[in-house]
Short mmCIF file of C-alpha atoms in Angstrom, two decimals:
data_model
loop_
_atom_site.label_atom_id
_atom_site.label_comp_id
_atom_site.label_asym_id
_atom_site.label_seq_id
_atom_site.Cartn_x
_atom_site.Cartn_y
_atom_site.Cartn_z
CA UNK A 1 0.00 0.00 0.00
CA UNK A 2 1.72 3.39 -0.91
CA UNK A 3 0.72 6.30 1.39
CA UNK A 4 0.10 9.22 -0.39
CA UNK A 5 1.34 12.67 1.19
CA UNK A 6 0.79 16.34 0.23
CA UNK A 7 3.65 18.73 1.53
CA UNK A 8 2.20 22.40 2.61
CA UNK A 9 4.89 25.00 3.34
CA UNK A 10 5.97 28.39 2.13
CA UNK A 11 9.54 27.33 1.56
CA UNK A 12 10.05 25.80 -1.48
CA UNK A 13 13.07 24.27 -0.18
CA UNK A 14 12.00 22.52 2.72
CA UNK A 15 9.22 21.28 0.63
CA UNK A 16 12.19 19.69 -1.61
CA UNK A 17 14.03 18.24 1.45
CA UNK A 18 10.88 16.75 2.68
CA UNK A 19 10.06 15.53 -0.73
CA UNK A 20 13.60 14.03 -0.73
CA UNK A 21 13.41 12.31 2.29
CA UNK A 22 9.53 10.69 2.34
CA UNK A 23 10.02 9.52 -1.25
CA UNK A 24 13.56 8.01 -0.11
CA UNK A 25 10.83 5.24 1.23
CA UNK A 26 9.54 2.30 -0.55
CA UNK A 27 5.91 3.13 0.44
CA UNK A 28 5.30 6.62 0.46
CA UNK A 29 5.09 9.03 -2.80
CA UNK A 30 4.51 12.99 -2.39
CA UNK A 31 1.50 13.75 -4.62
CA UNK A 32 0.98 17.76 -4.39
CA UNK A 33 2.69 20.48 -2.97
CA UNK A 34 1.23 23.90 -1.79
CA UNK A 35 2.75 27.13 -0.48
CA UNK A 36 0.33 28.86 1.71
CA UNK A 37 -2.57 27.55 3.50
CA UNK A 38 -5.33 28.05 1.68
CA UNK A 39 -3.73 26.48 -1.10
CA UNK A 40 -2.96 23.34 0.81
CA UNK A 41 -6.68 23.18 1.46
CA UNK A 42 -7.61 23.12 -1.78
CA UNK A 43 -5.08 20.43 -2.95
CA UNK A 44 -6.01 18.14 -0.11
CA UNK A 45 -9.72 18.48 -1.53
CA UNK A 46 -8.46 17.73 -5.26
CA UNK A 47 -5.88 15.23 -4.73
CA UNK A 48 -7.07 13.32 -1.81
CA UNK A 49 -3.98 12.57 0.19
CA UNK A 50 -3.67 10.32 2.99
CA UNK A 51 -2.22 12.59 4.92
CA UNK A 52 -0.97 16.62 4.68
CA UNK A 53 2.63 17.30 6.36
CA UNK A 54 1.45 20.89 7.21
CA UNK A 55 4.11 23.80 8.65
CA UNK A 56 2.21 26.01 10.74
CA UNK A 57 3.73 29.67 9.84
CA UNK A 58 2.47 30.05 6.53
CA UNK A 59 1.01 32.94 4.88
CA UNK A 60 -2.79 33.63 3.63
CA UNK A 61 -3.81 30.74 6.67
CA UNK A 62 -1.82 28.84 9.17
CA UNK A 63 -1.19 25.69 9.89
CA UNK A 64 -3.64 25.63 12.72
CA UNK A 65 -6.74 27.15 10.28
CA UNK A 66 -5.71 24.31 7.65
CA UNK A 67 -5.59 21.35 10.50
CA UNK A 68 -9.35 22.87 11.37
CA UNK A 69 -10.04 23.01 7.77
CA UNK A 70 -9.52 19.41 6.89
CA UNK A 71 -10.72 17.97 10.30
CA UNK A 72 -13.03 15.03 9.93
CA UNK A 73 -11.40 14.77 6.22
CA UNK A 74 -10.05 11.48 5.36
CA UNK A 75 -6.68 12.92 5.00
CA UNK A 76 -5.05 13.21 8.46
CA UNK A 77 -2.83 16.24 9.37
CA UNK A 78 0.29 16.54 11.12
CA UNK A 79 2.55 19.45 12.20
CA UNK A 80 5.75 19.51 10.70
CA UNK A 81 7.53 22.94 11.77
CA UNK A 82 10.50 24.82 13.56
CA UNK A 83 8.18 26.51 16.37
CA UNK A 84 7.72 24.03 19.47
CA UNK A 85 5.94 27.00 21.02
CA UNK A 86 3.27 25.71 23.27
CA UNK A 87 0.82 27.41 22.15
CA UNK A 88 1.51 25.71 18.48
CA UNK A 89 1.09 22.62 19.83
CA UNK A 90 -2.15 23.37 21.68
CA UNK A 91 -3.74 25.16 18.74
CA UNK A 92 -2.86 22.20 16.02
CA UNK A 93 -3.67 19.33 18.35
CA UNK A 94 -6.81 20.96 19.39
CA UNK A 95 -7.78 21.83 15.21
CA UNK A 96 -7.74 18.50 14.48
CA UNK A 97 -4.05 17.56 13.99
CA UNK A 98 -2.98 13.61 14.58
CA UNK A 99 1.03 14.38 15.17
CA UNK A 100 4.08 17.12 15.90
CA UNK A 101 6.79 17.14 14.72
CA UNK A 102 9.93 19.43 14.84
CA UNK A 103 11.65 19.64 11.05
CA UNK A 104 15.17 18.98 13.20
CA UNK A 105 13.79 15.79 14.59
CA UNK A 106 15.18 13.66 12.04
CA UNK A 107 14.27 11.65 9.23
CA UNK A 108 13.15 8.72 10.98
CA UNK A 109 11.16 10.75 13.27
CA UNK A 110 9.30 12.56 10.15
CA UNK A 111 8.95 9.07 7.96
CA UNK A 112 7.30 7.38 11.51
CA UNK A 113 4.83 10.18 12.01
CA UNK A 114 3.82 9.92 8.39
CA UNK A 115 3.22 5.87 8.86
CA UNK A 116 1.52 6.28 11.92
CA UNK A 117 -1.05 9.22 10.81
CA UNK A 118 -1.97 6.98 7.75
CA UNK A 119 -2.82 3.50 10.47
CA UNK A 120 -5.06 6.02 12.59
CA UNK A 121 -2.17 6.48 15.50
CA UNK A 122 -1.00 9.99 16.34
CA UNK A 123 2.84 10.75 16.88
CA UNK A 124 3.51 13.81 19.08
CA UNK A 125 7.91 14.27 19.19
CA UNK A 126 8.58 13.40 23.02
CA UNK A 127 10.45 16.46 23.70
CA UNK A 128 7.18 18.18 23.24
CA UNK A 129 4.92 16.26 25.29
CA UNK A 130 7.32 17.04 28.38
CA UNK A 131 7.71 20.89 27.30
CA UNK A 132 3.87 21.08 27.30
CA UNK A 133 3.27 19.71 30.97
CA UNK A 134 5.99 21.76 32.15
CA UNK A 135 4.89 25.03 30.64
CA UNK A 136 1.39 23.98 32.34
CA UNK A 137 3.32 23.87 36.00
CA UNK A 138 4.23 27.21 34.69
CA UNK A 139 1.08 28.64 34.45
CA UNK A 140 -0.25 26.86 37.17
CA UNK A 141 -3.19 25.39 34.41
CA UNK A 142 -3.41 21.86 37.19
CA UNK A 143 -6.98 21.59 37.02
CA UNK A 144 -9.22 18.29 37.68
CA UNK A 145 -8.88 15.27 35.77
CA UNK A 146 -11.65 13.83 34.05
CA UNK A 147 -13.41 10.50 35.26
CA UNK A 148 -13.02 8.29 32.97
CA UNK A 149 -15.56 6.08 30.69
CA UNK A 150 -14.65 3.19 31.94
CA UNK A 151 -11.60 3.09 35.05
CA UNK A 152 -7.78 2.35 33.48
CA UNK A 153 -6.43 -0.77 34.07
CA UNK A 154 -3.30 -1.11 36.16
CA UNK A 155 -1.33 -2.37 32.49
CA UNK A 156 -2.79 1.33 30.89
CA UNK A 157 -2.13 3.82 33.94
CA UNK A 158 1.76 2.27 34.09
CA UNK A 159 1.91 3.02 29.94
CA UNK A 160 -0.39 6.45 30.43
CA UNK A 161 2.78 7.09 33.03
CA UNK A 162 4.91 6.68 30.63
CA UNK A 163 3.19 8.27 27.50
CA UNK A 164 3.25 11.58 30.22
CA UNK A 165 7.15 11.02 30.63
CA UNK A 166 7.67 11.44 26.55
CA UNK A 167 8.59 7.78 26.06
CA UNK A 168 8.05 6.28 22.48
CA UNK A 169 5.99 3.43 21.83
CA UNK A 170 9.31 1.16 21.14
CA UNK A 171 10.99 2.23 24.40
CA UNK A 172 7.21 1.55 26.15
CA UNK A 173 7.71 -1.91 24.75
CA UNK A 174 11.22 -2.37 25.59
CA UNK A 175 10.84 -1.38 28.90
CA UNK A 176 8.01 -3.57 30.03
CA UNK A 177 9.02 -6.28 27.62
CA UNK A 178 5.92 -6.23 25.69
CA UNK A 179 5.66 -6.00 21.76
CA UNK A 180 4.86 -3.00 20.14
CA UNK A 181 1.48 -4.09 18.84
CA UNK A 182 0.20 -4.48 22.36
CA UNK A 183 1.51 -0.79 23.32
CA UNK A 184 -0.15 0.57 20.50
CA UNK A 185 -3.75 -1.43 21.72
CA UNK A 186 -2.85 0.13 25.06
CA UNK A 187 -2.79 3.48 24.10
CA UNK A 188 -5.84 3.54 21.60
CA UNK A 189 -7.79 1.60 24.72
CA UNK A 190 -6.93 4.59 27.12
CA UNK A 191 -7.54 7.57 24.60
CA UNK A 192 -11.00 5.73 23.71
CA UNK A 193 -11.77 5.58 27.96
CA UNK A 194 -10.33 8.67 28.39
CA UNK A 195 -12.07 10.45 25.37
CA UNK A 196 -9.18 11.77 24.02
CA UNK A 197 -7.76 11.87 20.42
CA UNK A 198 -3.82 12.02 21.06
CA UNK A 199 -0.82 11.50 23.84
CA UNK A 200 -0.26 14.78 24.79
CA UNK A 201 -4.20 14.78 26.14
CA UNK A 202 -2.94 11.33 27.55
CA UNK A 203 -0.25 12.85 29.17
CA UNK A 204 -2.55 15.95 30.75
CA UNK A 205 -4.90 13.72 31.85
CA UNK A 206 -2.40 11.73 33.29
CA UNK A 207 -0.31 14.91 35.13
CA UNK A 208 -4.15 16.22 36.00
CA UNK A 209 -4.65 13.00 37.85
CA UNK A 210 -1.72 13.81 40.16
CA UNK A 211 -0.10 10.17 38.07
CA UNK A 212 2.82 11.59 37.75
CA UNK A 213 4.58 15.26 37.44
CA UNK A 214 6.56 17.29 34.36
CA UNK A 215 9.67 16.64 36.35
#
């Protein structure tokens, strides 16, 4: 099955390294490219990706507008930009987005987030998770957790602790000597009791619960 991407950002440039990069892979092609937001929205519409790699300073609409834009689309959105700002993340995860990613995360990083948009997962770079809780201890934002659906089992709180600490699927696994598959069941089981559609909600939820801290 080849996953088919759209790139939107306003530098031509990054567009090509991006291009270079996801088309590097066996299973991925780049089928349109856009410059500004309003553009990417209308490409998404014509070309039907599977998912948009969207950056969100761009001009004529933002990242954030387009990830509102195309939410409930098939085509999934994630963040691919230089600005961890917090309120970047917020915005885009809020507006529909499935993932985050910085542009200096790396290859592998960018080529996973793609894979896991297109199977319905969301993948959120660690380092922003933790930056996220900790600018919440900042601002003092510790409200009340939500109950949930149904209660967490003991398996999901000890992988909801560790979605909140910014660990990876893999290192989930490796740590608790699990496979990967199961981790990944785990984590769709909580967001679906919990109600929520990525891990950094996981991870407030989790930090709201008083489950475990920033630090």
């Amino acid at each position: 099955m080849t996953i088919r991407v759209l790139l939107a950002d306003d530098q031509a440039m990054i567009r090509a390294s991006l291009r270079i990069i996801l088309e590097d892979q066996p299973d991925i092609v780049v089928v349109a490219e856009a410059g500004d937001g309003v553009a990417a929205i209308e490409q998404a519409r014509r070309t039907r990706p599977d998912v948009c790699l969207v950056d969100v300073q761009m001009p004529r609409l933002d990242g954030i507008g387009v990830a509102r834009a195309l939410a409930g689309d098939p085509a999934r959105v994630v963040m691919v930009t230089t600005f961890d700002l917090d309120e970047y993340v917020y915005g885009a995860l809020r507006g529909g987005a499935t993932g985050f990613v910085l542009k200096d995360a790396g290859p592998g990083l960018l080529v996973e987030a793609v894979r896991a948009a297109y199977a319905g997962d969301s993948l959120i770079s660690p380092s922003i998770t933790l930056r996220l809780l900790r600018h919440l201890t900042a601002r003092g934002d510790r409200g009340a957790a939500r109950a949930p659906a149904q209660p967490l089992t003991p398996r999901e709180l000890q992988i909801a602790q560790a979605v909140a600490r910014g660990h990876t699927n893999q290192e989930i696994a490796d740590h608790l000597f699990i496979s990967l598959s199961t981790v990944k069941g785990h984590v769709s089981g909580i967001q679906a009791k919990l109600g929520v559609r990525n891990r950094v909600e996981i991870a407030a939820w989790t930090w709201e619960s008083r489950l475990v801290g920033p630090d």
